[in-house]
Short mmCIF file of C-alpha atoms in Angstrom, two decimals:
data_model
loop_
_atom_site.label_atom_id
_atom_site.label_comp_id
_atom_site.label_asym_id
_atom_site.label_seq_id
_atom_site.Cartn_x
_atom_site.Cartn_y
_atom_site.Cartn_z
CA UNK C 11 84.64 110.39 100.29
CA UNK C 12 86.82 107.38 101.01
CA UNK C 13 85.51 104.03 102.20
CA UNK C 14 87.90 101.62 103.93
CA UNK C 15 86.91 98.01 103.44
CA UNK C 16 89.05 95.00 104.36
CA UNK C 17 92.26 95.22 102.31
CA UNK C 18 91.19 98.04 100.02
CA UNK C 19 89.78 101.53 99.99
CA UNK C 20 87.18 102.93 97.63
CA UNK C 21 87.31 106.54 96.51
CA UNK C 22 86.55 108.81 93.60
CA UNK C 23 89.51 108.93 91.23
CA UNK C 24 91.65 112.04 90.83
CA UNK C 25 93.73 113.14 87.83
CA UNK C 26 96.71 111.28 89.34
CA UNK C 27 94.67 108.05 89.24
CA UNK C 28 93.84 108.17 85.52
CA UNK C 29 96.89 106.14 84.40
CA UNK C 30 96.48 103.32 86.93
CA UNK C 31 92.71 103.27 86.34
CA UNK C 32 93.16 102.91 82.58
CA UNK C 33 95.83 100.26 83.22
CA UNK C 34 93.09 98.32 85.00
CA UNK C 35 90.09 99.05 82.75
CA UNK C 36 91.66 98.45 79.32
CA UNK C 37 92.78 94.86 80.02
CA UNK C 38 89.44 94.17 81.73
CA UNK C 39 87.60 95.25 78.59
CA UNK C 40 89.62 92.83 76.47
CA UNK C 41 89.06 90.09 79.04
CA UNK C 42 85.27 90.43 79.24
CA UNK C 43 84.64 91.48 75.61
CA UNK C 44 87.24 89.48 73.65
CA UNK C 45 85.21 89.41 70.43
CA UNK C 46 84.31 93.12 70.25
CA UNK C 47 86.70 95.03 68.00
CA UNK C 48 87.77 98.41 69.37
CA UNK C 49 86.14 97.79 72.75
CA UNK C 50 88.62 100.13 74.46
CA UNK C 51 88.27 102.92 71.88
CA UNK C 52 85.66 104.93 73.76
CA UNK C 53 85.38 108.67 74.32
CA UNK C 54 85.13 108.40 78.10
CA UNK C 55 88.37 106.42 78.33
CA UNK C 56 90.26 108.83 76.09
CA UNK C 57 88.91 111.78 78.10
CA UNK C 58 88.74 110.48 81.69
CA UNK C 59 89.16 113.87 83.33
CA UNK C 60 86.47 115.49 81.17
CA UNK C 61 84.14 112.51 81.56
CA UNK C 62 84.49 111.66 85.26
CA UNK C 63 86.59 114.13 87.23
CA UNK C 64 85.64 117.67 86.20
CA UNK C 65 81.83 117.36 86.12
CA UNK C 66 80.12 117.56 89.50
CA UNK C 67 77.42 115.14 88.33
CA UNK C 68 79.74 112.38 87.08
CA UNK C 69 82.34 110.24 88.80
CA UNK C 70 84.46 107.15 88.56
CA UNK C 71 85.16 105.31 91.79
CA UNK C 72 87.95 102.78 92.15
CA UNK C 73 88.85 100.20 94.75
CA UNK C 74 92.56 100.39 95.55
CA UNK C 75 94.43 97.62 97.33
CA UNK C 76 97.02 98.31 100.06
CA UNK C 77 99.69 98.86 97.37
CA UNK C 78 97.56 101.44 95.55
CA UNK C 79 96.76 99.08 92.68
CA UNK C 80 93.26 99.34 91.21
CA UNK C 81 91.19 96.25 92.05
CA UNK C 82 87.81 97.42 90.72
CA UNK C 83 85.96 100.36 89.18
CA UNK C 84 82.49 101.76 88.63
CA UNK C 85 81.42 104.96 86.86
CA UNK C 86 78.35 107.17 86.80
CA UNK C 87 77.32 109.89 84.36
CA UNK C 88 74.07 111.69 83.59
CA UNK C 89 71.98 109.56 81.24
CA UNK C 90 71.46 111.32 77.90
CA UNK C 91 68.78 109.12 76.27
CA UNK C 92 71.37 107.81 73.80
CA UNK C 93 70.23 104.18 73.77
CA UNK C 94 67.51 103.51 71.19
CA UNK C 95 66.17 100.40 72.98
CA UNK C 96 65.13 102.49 76.01
CA UNK C 97 64.76 105.89 74.41
CA UNK C 98 62.18 107.98 76.24
CA UNK C 99 61.93 105.62 79.23
CA UNK C 100 63.75 107.88 81.67
CA UNK C 101 63.53 111.42 82.97
CA UNK C 102 67.03 112.43 81.93
CA UNK C 103 67.09 115.29 84.44
CA UNK C 104 67.24 112.79 87.33
CA UNK C 105 68.65 109.62 85.75
CA UNK C 106 72.27 108.52 85.95
CA UNK C 107 73.87 105.81 83.84
CA UNK C 108 76.15 103.34 85.59
CA UNK C 109 79.03 101.84 83.62
CA UNK C 110 82.60 100.58 83.85
CA UNK C 111 81.83 98.19 86.70
CA UNK C 112 84.71 95.73 86.75
CA UNK C 113 86.47 93.79 89.49
CA UNK C 114 89.77 91.98 89.06
CA UNK C 115 88.95 88.33 88.34
CA UNK C 116 90.89 86.96 91.31
CA UNK C 117 89.06 89.30 93.70
CA UNK C 118 85.48 88.70 92.62
CA UNK C 119 82.91 87.56 95.20
CA UNK C 120 84.71 89.38 98.02
CA UNK C 121 82.30 92.32 98.30
CA UNK C 122 84.25 94.84 96.22
CA UNK C 123 81.51 95.33 93.61
CA UNK C 124 78.87 95.75 96.32
CA UNK C 125 80.98 98.42 98.01
CA UNK C 126 81.65 100.19 94.71
CA UNK C 127 77.92 100.24 93.93
CA UNK C 128 77.17 101.52 97.45
CA UNK C 129 79.61 104.39 96.85
CA UNK C 130 77.90 105.21 93.55
CA UNK C 131 74.45 105.03 95.15
CA UNK C 132 75.46 107.53 97.82
CA UNK C 133 77.06 109.78 95.24
CA UNK C 134 73.87 109.67 93.12
CA UNK C 135 71.70 110.60 96.09
CA UNK C 136 73.90 113.60 96.89
CA UNK C 137 73.72 114.66 93.23
CA UNK C 138 69.91 114.45 93.23
CA UNK C 139 69.55 111.50 90.89
CA UNK C 140 66.42 109.39 91.36
CA UNK C 141 67.11 106.53 88.97
CA UNK C 142 70.21 104.60 88.00
CA UNK C 143 70.13 102.79 84.67
CA UNK C 144 72.64 100.44 83.12
CA UNK C 145 73.01 97.82 80.48
CA UNK C 146 74.74 94.50 80.78
CA UNK C 147 75.04 91.30 78.81
CA UNK C 148 74.00 87.84 79.89
CA UNK C 149 77.32 86.36 78.72
CA UNK C 150 79.36 88.47 81.15
CA UNK C 151 80.69 86.49 84.10
CA UNK C 152 78.36 87.28 87.00
CA UNK C 153 77.14 90.64 85.69
CA UNK C 154 73.46 89.96 85.10
CA UNK C 155 72.88 87.99 88.34
CA UNK C 156 74.82 90.61 90.28
CA UNK C 157 72.58 93.45 89.09
CA UNK C 158 69.47 91.43 89.87
CA UNK C 159 70.83 90.78 93.37
CA UNK C 160 71.30 94.54 93.78
CA UNK C 161 67.62 95.14 93.10
CA UNK C 162 67.87 96.34 89.51
CA UNK C 163 64.82 95.59 87.39
CA UNK C 164 64.78 94.57 83.76
CA UNK C 165 63.55 97.34 81.51
CA UNK C 166 64.28 95.70 78.13
CA UNK C 167 65.96 92.50 76.96
CA UNK C 168 67.42 92.01 73.53
CA UNK C 169 67.85 88.60 71.95
CA UNK C 170 70.77 89.80 69.83
CA UNK C 171 74.13 88.05 69.86
CA UNK C 172 75.30 90.20 72.80
CA UNK C 173 72.15 89.40 74.84
CA UNK C 174 71.94 93.01 76.03
CA UNK C 175 69.77 93.63 79.07
CA UNK C 176 68.75 97.17 80.04
CA UNK C 177 68.08 97.57 83.75
CA UNK C 178 67.26 100.31 86.22
CA UNK C 179 66.66 101.03 89.87
CA UNK C 180 64.71 103.79 91.59
CA UNK C 181 66.98 104.94 94.41
CA UNK C 182 64.67 107.46 96.06
CA UNK C 183 63.10 105.23 98.69
CA UNK C 184 65.66 102.48 99.02
CA UNK C 185 68.21 101.99 101.71
CA UNK C 186 70.34 99.44 99.89
CA UNK C 187 71.28 99.36 96.20
#
């Protein structure tokens, strides 16, 4: 599936896209989480093919500009009940966890994130997921308001230093995510 939109296209990444995708994600992580040590040392980033390409029920979509440069990303994987704050809240057989949603700073507010999320929503429906869950932080530029605007509901809010907010959306009966 490839979606053409203005000056970019959105598609699921392939093995050939791993390098350029990491070249986009790693600096984004340091930009949005400057105070978190080891923010880029995550299993999914070290094993992109195993995490997002090989499984049929997981994917990472990227927005590529006309030069083939990654302008934004979003990922989806089966939720495994790993987060203590929302443990037991979801039917893990039909719940997907959204992550790695980043858009290049200079391209924000141009519809890229909305199109990436629409691609993930469609992918989730095809895979039989009923719920998409995620977590965000109130300090992230635009993240929390964006997810609210997309119809995600607050499941749990933490008052910790990261101001973590756990959110979800039932995608069974909705037309727009």
